[in-house]
DNA sequence: TAAGTATTTAAGCAAGTTCTAAAGTAATTG
DNA sequence: CAATTACTTTAGAACTTGCTTAAATACTTA
């Protein structure tokens, strides 16, 4: 049942339902915002804009968390194709991709 | 203990620790991204850019959830000073504030 | 003023997030 | 080749999120 108060017309309501109830573009963007809503992941992105490529080992020292925690954050960034990795010996270097959504994050 | 592999110098590491281990600006931005990482809240923001002021009752019909759910999302937007409300009779109209972080969200 | 409408608040639950410790894999080195 | 280092994966605890239902509040109207 519709509300009675001074509200939208039936047509306006239908239009907004069509536009918003299912909207993959906005939903995809929300998912990206969720990815960068973690302070460590957002910091990793800023840091990789500055440093090009950094290993897990250094990231764990910078943020003061375990290597496991850093590795899990990097795996999420990688799963969203925001970061990529290159193995050099036993060291894994992470760097940013050219993902278009990265432009949603302003430079420092 | 520092890593042994081909990594950052001690000085680079200290500089990055200083810059990132505690960084309220980035942390505040991450918190905002968390706010807009929910698809309904992000859609409400886009919708209010289009419609100026909309009541809880219409939002519940647009998104197909209960009024309680919408009200809780709006309360979060309000707590972060992204939205404000005006009561007209028994109807509560919500609209956007001029919060600077809103510029982080591109127009449709 | 009783009933109905709009909204908020509270309680509770299921699902998701993020950390740690521990175990597993792979490369390096004494 | 055993030990060490770098990293990943797994499992589990603590916490957060987002919904629903139900109750509470506020306003309107018959």
mmCIF file of C-alpha atoms (C1' of nucleotides) in Angstrom:
data_model
loop_
_atom_site.group_PDB
_atom_site.id
_atom_site.type_symbol
_atom_site.label_atom_id
_atom_site.label_comp_id
_atom_site.label_asym_id
_atom_site.label_seq_id
_atom_site.Cartn_x
_atom_site.Cartn_y
_atom_site.Cartn_z
ATOM 1 C CA UNK A 1 0.000 0.000 0.000
ATOM 2 C CA UNK A 2 1.263 3.484 -0.986
ATOM 3 C CA UNK A 3 1.782 6.224 1.563
ATOM 4 C CA UNK A 4 -0.905 8.850 1.951
ATOM 5 C CA UNK A 5 1.166 11.937 2.895
ATOM 6 C CA UNK A 6 2.460 14.540 0.427
ATOM 7 C CA UNK A 7 4.750 12.246 -1.549
ATOM 8 C CA UNK A 8 5.841 11.253 -5.043
ATOM 9 C CA UNK A 9 3.288 10.583 -7.782
ATOM 10 C CA UNK A 10 2.694 7.003 -8.903
ATOM 11 C CA UNK A 11 4.580 7.715 -12.125
ATOM 12 C CA UNK A 12 7.589 9.234 -10.352
ATOM 13 C CA UNK A 13 7.637 6.268 -8.015
ATOM 14 C CA UNK A 14 7.572 3.731 -10.870
ATOM 15 C CA UNK A 15 10.351 5.603 -12.675
ATOM 16 C CA UNK A 16 12.545 5.603 -9.581
ATOM 17 C CA UNK A 17 11.848 1.920 -8.968
ATOM 18 C CA UNK A 18 12.948 1.167 -12.544
ATOM 19 C CA UNK A 19 16.043 3.289 -12.156
ATOM 20 C CA UNK A 20 17.188 2.170 -8.721
ATOM 21 C CA UNK A 21 15.700 -1.114 -7.500
ATOM 22 C CA UNK A 22 18.130 -3.006 -9.757
ATOM 23 C CA UNK A 23 21.075 -0.924 -10.950
ATOM 24 C CA UNK A 24 24.259 -2.941 -11.630
ATOM 25 C CA UNK A 25 26.389 0.154 -12.235
ATOM 26 C CA UNK A 26 25.723 1.603 -8.800
ATOM 27 C CA UNK A 27 25.925 -1.847 -7.198
ATOM 28 C CA UNK A 28 29.323 -2.490 -8.778
ATOM 29 C CA UNK A 29 30.547 0.863 -7.522
ATOM 30 C CA UNK A 30 29.240 0.097 -4.016
ATOM 31 C CA UNK A 31 31.235 -3.128 -4.103
ATOM 32 C CA UNK A 32 34.372 -1.183 -4.992
ATOM 33 C CA UNK A 33 33.719 1.268 -2.155
ATOM 34 C CA UNK A 34 33.425 -1.727 0.133
ATOM 35 C CA UNK A 35 36.854 -2.904 -1.019
ATOM 36 C CA UNK A 36 38.469 0.444 -0.207
ATOM 37 C CA UNK A 37 36.507 0.988 3.021
ATOM 38 C CA UNK A 38 39.197 -0.885 4.918
ATOM 39 C CA UNK A 39 41.879 1.584 6.056
ATOM 40 C CA UNK A 40 44.753 -0.830 5.426
ATOM 41 C CA UNK A 41 43.599 -1.581 1.873
ATOM 42 C CA UNK A 42 43.083 2.117 1.128
ATOM 43 C CA UNK A 43 46.535 2.877 2.514
ATOM 44 C CA UNK A 44 48.089 0.096 0.422
ATOM 45 C CA UNK A 45 46.605 1.723 -2.687
ATOM 46 C CA UNK A 46 47.992 5.153 -1.788
ATOM 47 C CA UNK A 47 51.343 3.630 -0.922
ATOM 48 C CA UNK A 48 51.555 1.736 -4.221
ATOM 49 C CA UNK A 49 50.855 4.947 -6.118
ATOM 50 C CA UNK A 50 53.953 6.325 -4.439
ATOM 51 C CA UNK A 51 56.234 3.286 -4.468
ATOM 52 C CA UNK A 52 55.282 1.282 -7.598
ATOM 53 C CA UNK A 53 56.035 -2.151 -6.098
ATOM 54 C CA UNK A 54 56.317 -3.277 -2.478
ATOM 55 C CA UNK A 55 56.641 -6.723 -0.897
ATOM 56 C CA UNK A 56 54.352 -8.297 1.702
ATOM 57 C CA UNK A 57 57.175 -8.315 4.204
ATOM 58 C CA UNK A 58 57.619 -4.527 4.124
ATOM 59 C CA UNK A 59 53.875 -3.892 4.169
ATOM 60 C CA UNK A 60 53.537 -5.953 7.350
ATOM 61 C CA UNK A 61 56.254 -3.800 8.984
ATOM 62 C CA UNK A 62 54.678 -0.556 7.787
ATOM 63 C CA UNK A 63 51.223 -1.395 9.155
ATOM 64 C CA UNK A 64 52.305 -3.455 12.167
ATOM 65 C CA UNK A 65 50.131 -6.462 11.407
ATOM 66 C CA UNK A 66 50.976 -10.078 10.568
ATOM 67 C CA UNK A 67 52.032 -11.131 7.069
ATOM 68 C CA UNK A 68 48.851 -13.231 6.953
ATOM 69 C CA UNK A 69 46.670 -10.153 7.435
ATOM 70 C CA UNK A 70 48.505 -8.213 4.709
ATOM 71 C CA UNK A 71 48.384 -11.189 2.383
ATOM 72 C CA UNK A 72 44.618 -11.443 2.830
ATOM 73 C CA UNK A 73 44.125 -7.760 2.027
ATOM 74 C CA UNK A 74 46.320 -8.073 -1.065
ATOM 75 C CA UNK A 75 44.366 -11.150 -2.173
ATOM 76 C CA UNK A 76 41.169 -9.079 -2.072
ATOM 77 C CA UNK A 77 42.746 -6.252 -4.065
ATOM 78 C CA UNK A 78 43.988 -8.825 -6.558
ATOM 79 C CA UNK A 79 40.590 -10.554 -6.803
ATOM 80 C CA UNK A 80 39.098 -7.182 -7.799
ATOM 81 C CA UNK A 81 41.948 -6.646 -10.308
ATOM 82 C CA UNK A 82 43.125 -3.547 -8.453
ATOM 83 C CA UNK A 83 46.540 -5.038 -7.704
ATOM 84 C CA UNK A 84 48.820 -7.529 -9.391
ATOM 85 C CA UNK A 85 51.870 -9.428 -8.131
ATOM 86 C CA UNK A 86 55.237 -10.587 -9.418
ATOM 87 C CA UNK A 87 57.367 -13.174 -7.677
ATOM 88 C CA UNK A 88 61.123 -12.561 -7.466
ATOM 89 C CA UNK A 89 62.818 -15.400 -5.642
ATOM 90 C CA UNK A 90 60.908 -15.863 -2.415
ATOM 91 C CA UNK A 91 59.723 -12.264 -2.400
ATOM 92 C CA UNK A 92 56.352 -11.262 -3.880
ATOM 93 C CA UNK A 93 56.040 -7.675 -5.113
ATOM 94 C CA UNK A 94 52.615 -6.101 -5.438
ATOM 95 C CA UNK A 95 51.738 -3.154 -7.654
ATOM 96 C CA UNK A 96 48.595 -1.428 -8.905
ATOM 97 C CA UNK A 97 46.823 -2.249 -12.162
ATOM 98 C CA UNK A 98 45.236 0.348 -14.446
ATOM 99 C CA UNK A 99 41.741 -0.374 -13.112
ATOM 100 C CA UNK A 100 39.349 2.460 -14.082
ATOM 101 C CA UNK A 101 37.780 2.590 -10.608
ATOM 102 C CA UNK A 102 41.143 3.695 -9.191
ATOM 103 C CA UNK A 103 40.336 7.129 -10.610
ATOM 104 C CA UNK A 104 37.553 7.340 -8.006
ATOM 105 C CA UNK A 105 40.262 7.706 -5.362
ATOM 106 C CA UNK A 106 41.801 11.182 -5.437
ATOM 107 C CA UNK A 107 45.571 11.490 -5.121
ATOM 108 C CA UNK A 108 46.668 12.206 -1.530
ATOM 109 C CA UNK B 1 62.939 -8.505 12.477
ATOM 110 C CA UNK B 2 63.219 -6.912 9.008
ATOM 111 C CA UNK B 3 62.925 -8.949 5.848
ATOM 112 C CA UNK B 4 66.097 -10.054 4.136
ATOM 113 C CA UNK B 5 65.066 -10.081 0.458
ATOM 114 C CA UNK B 6 65.441 -7.172 -2.010
ATOM 115 C CA UNK B 7 63.184 -4.702 -0.205
ATOM 116 C CA UNK B 8 62.901 -1.125 1.006
ATOM 117 C CA UNK B 9 65.760 0.568 2.835
ATOM 118 C CA UNK B 10 65.429 1.216 6.563
ATOM 119 C CA UNK B 11 64.907 4.911 5.867
ATOM 120 C CA UNK B 12 62.193 4.323 3.267
ATOM 121 C CA UNK B 13 60.489 1.949 5.676
ATOM 122 C CA UNK B 14 60.526 4.467 8.547
ATOM 123 C CA UNK B 15 59.188 7.203 6.278
ATOM 124 C CA UNK B 16 56.317 5.013 5.117
ATOM 125 C CA UNK B 17 55.537 3.972 8.692
ATOM 126 C CA UNK B 18 55.342 7.649 9.682
ATOM 127 C CA UNK B 19 53.154 8.442 6.705
ATOM 128 C CA UNK B 20 50.750 5.519 6.856
ATOM 129 C CA UNK B 21 50.638 3.682 10.182
ATOM 130 C CA UNK B 22 48.487 6.487 11.637
ATOM 131 C CA UNK B 23 46.885 8.726 9.017
ATOM 132 C CA UNK B 24 43.558 10.279 10.096
ATOM 133 C CA UNK B 25 42.850 11.735 6.644
ATOM 134 C CA UNK B 26 42.938 8.379 4.914
ATOM 135 C CA UNK B 27 41.143 6.724 7.828
ATOM 136 C CA UNK B 28 38.340 9.278 7.705
ATOM 137 C CA UNK B 29 37.990 8.713 3.985
ATOM 138 C CA UNK B 30 37.877 4.936 4.494
ATOM 139 C CA UNK B 31 35.041 5.473 6.960
ATOM 140 C CA UNK B 32 33.130 7.466 4.359
ATOM 141 C CA UNK B 33 33.713 4.733 1.775
ATOM 142 C CA UNK B 34 32.300 2.295 4.302
ATOM 143 C CA UNK B 35 29.183 4.437 4.593
ATOM 144 C CA UNK B 36 28.609 4.428 0.837
ATOM 145 C CA UNK B 37 29.593 0.785 0.347
ATOM 146 C CA UNK B 38 26.017 -0.241 1.015
ATOM 147 C CA UNK B 39 24.083 -0.251 -2.289
ATOM 148 C CA UNK B 40 20.897 1.125 -0.740
ATOM 149 C CA UNK B 41 22.728 4.038 0.875
ATOM 150 C CA UNK B 42 24.628 4.809 -2.328
ATOM 151 C CA UNK B 43 21.364 4.689 -4.290
ATOM 152 C CA UNK B 44 19.679 7.005 -1.775
ATOM 153 C CA UNK B 45 22.460 9.535 -2.351
ATOM 154 C CA UNK B 46 22.091 9.369 -6.135
ATOM 155 C CA UNK B 47 18.325 9.572 -5.829
ATOM 156 C CA UNK B 48 18.477 12.627 -3.574
ATOM 157 C CA UNK B 49 20.738 14.381 -6.075
ATOM 158 C CA UNK B 50 17.910 13.906 -8.559
ATOM 159 C CA UNK B 51 14.875 14.516 -6.348
ATOM 160 C CA UNK B 52 15.988 17.022 -3.689
ATOM 161 C CA UNK B 53 13.733 15.633 -0.916
ATOM 162 C CA UNK B 54 12.047 12.256 -0.538
ATOM 163 C CA UNK B 55 10.160 10.650 2.358
ATOM 164 C CA UNK B 56 10.929 7.356 4.090
ATOM 165 C CA UNK B 57 7.662 5.923 2.868
ATOM 166 C CA UNK B 58 8.521 6.377 -0.821
ATOM 167 C CA UNK B 59 12.086 5.126 -0.323
ATOM 168 C CA UNK B 60 10.758 1.901 1.191
ATOM 169 C CA UNK B 61 8.561 1.397 -1.904
ATOM 170 C CA UNK B 62 11.402 2.192 -4.299
ATOM 171 C CA UNK B 63 13.818 -0.278 -2.711
ATOM 172 C CA UNK B 64 11.275 -2.882 -1.597
ATOM 173 C CA UNK B 65 12.429 -3.080 2.013
ATOM 174 C CA UNK B 66 10.736 -2.202 5.300
ATOM 175 C CA UNK B 67 10.475 1.376 6.565
ATOM 176 C CA UNK B 68 12.644 0.321 9.504
ATOM 177 C CA UNK B 69 15.475 -0.715 7.189
ATOM 178 C CA UNK B 70 15.299 2.572 5.243
ATOM 179 C CA UNK B 71 15.113 4.560 8.465
ATOM 180 C CA UNK B 72 18.259 2.871 9.757
ATOM 181 C CA UNK B 73 20.156 3.675 6.552
ATOM 182 C CA UNK B 74 19.002 7.294 6.698
ATOM 183 C CA UNK B 75 20.060 7.506 10.347
ATOM 184 C CA UNK B 76 23.574 6.481 9.315
ATOM 185 C CA UNK B 77 23.686 9.056 6.518
ATOM 186 C CA UNK B 78 22.460 11.661 8.999
ATOM 187 C CA UNK B 79 24.992 10.647 11.661
ATOM 188 C CA UNK B 80 27.747 11.305 9.094
ATOM 189 C CA UNK B 81 26.122 14.656 8.147
ATOM 190 C CA UNK B 82 25.546 13.495 4.590
ATOM 191 C CA UNK B 83 21.766 13.821 4.867
ATOM 192 C CA UNK B 84 19.386 16.021 6.834
ATOM 193 C CA UNK B 85 15.646 15.716 7.504
ATOM 194 C CA UNK B 86 12.621 17.967 7.804
ATOM 195 C CA UNK B 87 9.340 16.858 9.320
ATOM 196 C CA UNK B 88 6.108 17.932 7.605
ATOM 197 C CA UNK B 89 3.133 16.577 9.472
ATOM 198 C CA UNK B 90 3.733 12.891 9.942
ATOM 199 C CA UNK B 91 6.006 12.718 6.921
ATOM 200 C CA UNK B 92 9.794 13.068 7.209
ATOM 201 C CA UNK B 93 11.609 14.358 4.129
ATOM 202 C CA UNK B 94 15.291 13.641 3.696
ATOM 203 C CA UNK B 95 17.708 15.625 1.549
ATOM 204 C CA UNK B 96 21.475 15.883 1.055
ATOM 205 C CA UNK B 97 23.748 18.286 2.906
ATOM 206 C CA UNK B 98 26.715 20.051 1.306
ATOM 207 C CA UNK B 99 29.204 17.613 2.793
ATOM 208 C CA UNK B 100 32.568 17.901 0.980
ATOM 209 C CA UNK B 101 32.997 14.125 0.740
ATOM 210 C CA UNK B 102 29.937 13.974 -1.526
ATOM 211 C CA UNK B 103 32.212 15.253 -4.287
ATOM 212 C CA UNK B 104 34.010 11.893 -4.096
ATOM 213 C CA UNK B 105 30.927 10.324 -5.672
ATOM 214 C CA UNK B 106 30.725 11.136 -9.389
ATOM 215 C CA UNK B 107 27.349 12.080 -10.851
ATOM 216 C CA UNK B 108 25.549 9.132 -12.441
ATOM 217 C "C1'" DT C 1 -10.688 10.319 21.274
ATOM 218 C "C1'" DA C 2 -10.032 5.933 18.751
ATOM 219 C "C1'" DA C 3 -8.051 4.261 14.626
ATOM 220 C "C1'" DG C 4 -4.875 4.698 11.089
ATOM 221 C "C1'" DT C 5 -0.481 6.338 8.981
ATOM 222 C "C1'" DA C 6 4.580 7.574 9.171
ATOM 223 C "C1'" DT C 7 8.526 6.981 11.347
ATOM 224 C "C1'" DT C 8 11.906 5.508 14.839
ATOM 225 C "C1'" DT C 9 13.917 2.445 18.148
ATOM 226 C "C1'" DA C 10 15.065 -1.987 20.100
ATOM 227 C "C1'" DA C 11 16.006 -6.820 20.031
ATOM 228 C "C1'" DG C 12 17.588 -10.652 17.778
ATOM 229 C "C1'" DC C 13 19.553 -13.315 14.208
ATOM 230 C "C1'" DA C 14 22.277 -14.622 10.009
ATOM 231 C "C1'" DA C 15 25.958 -13.370 7.324
ATOM 232 C "C1'" DG C 16 30.138 -10.875 6.549
ATOM 233 C "C1'" DT C 17 34.714 -8.850 8.089
ATOM 234 C "C1'" DT C 18 39.227 -8.912 10.017
ATOM 235 C "C1'" DC C 19 42.337 -10.326 12.933
ATOM 236 C "C1'" DT C 20 45.551 -14.066 14.950
ATOM 237 C "C1'" DA C 21 47.886 -18.531 15.342
ATOM 238 C "C1'" DA C 22 49.097 -22.509 13.111
ATOM 239 C "C1'" DA C 23 50.006 -25.245 9.255
ATOM 240 C "C1'" DG C 24 51.423 -25.571 4.457
ATOM 241 C "C1'" DT C 25 54.222 -24.250 0.212
ATOM 242 C "C1'" DA C 26 58.210 -22.497 -2.096
ATOM 243 C "C1'" DA C 27 62.753 -20.490 -2.496
ATOM 244 C "C1'" DT C 28 67.313 -19.654 -0.374
ATOM 245 C "C1'" DT C 29 71.349 -20.631 2.193
ATOM 246 C "C1'" DG C 30 74.716 -22.612 5.452
ATOM 247 C "C1'" DC D 1 69.536 -31.517 2.993
ATOM 248 C "C1'" DA D 2 68.110 -29.053 7.226
ATOM 249 C "C1'" DA D 3 67.069 -24.590 8.656
ATOM 250 C "C1'" DT D 4 65.469 -20.180 7.525
ATOM 251 C "C1'" DT D 5 62.776 -16.754 5.152
ATOM 252 C "C1'" DA D 6 58.663 -15.166 2.488
ATOM 253 C "C1'" DC D 7 54.338 -15.893 1.641
ATOM 254 C "C1'" DT D 8 49.617 -18.153 1.546
ATOM 255 C "C1'" DT D 9 45.858 -20.765 3.357
ATOM 256 C "C1'" DT D 10 42.939 -22.396 6.943
ATOM 257 C "C1'" DA D 11 40.344 -22.249 11.120
ATOM 258 C "C1'" DG D 12 38.404 -19.901 14.624
ATOM 259 C "C1'" DA D 13 37.317 -15.878 17.737
ATOM 260 C "C1'" DA D 14 35.550 -11.212 18.112
ATOM 261 C "C1'" DC D 15 33.173 -7.860 16.062
ATOM 262 C "C1'" DT D 16 30.182 -5.437 12.615
ATOM 263 C "C1'" DT D 17 26.433 -5.189 9.303
ATOM 264 C "C1'" DG D 18 21.851 -5.332 7.696
ATOM 265 C "C1'" DC D 19 17.835 -7.275 7.777
ATOM 266 C "C1'" DT D 20 13.194 -8.446 10.182
ATOM 267 C "C1'" DT D 21 9.563 -8.162 13.661
ATOM 268 C "C1'" DA D 22 7.595 -5.864 17.370
ATOM 269 C "C1'" DA D 23 6.989 -2.050 20.229
ATOM 270 C "C1'" DA D 24 7.068 2.921 20.889
ATOM 271 C "C1'" DT D 25 6.225 7.692 19.383
ATOM 272 C "C1'" DA D 26 3.994 11.325 16.794
ATOM 273 C "C1'" DC D 27 0.717 13.186 13.868
ATOM 274 C "C1'" DT D 28 -3.839 13.130 11.408
ATOM 275 C "C1'" DT D 29 -8.497 12.277 10.763
ATOM 276 C "C1'" DA D 30 -13.087 10.200 11.139
#
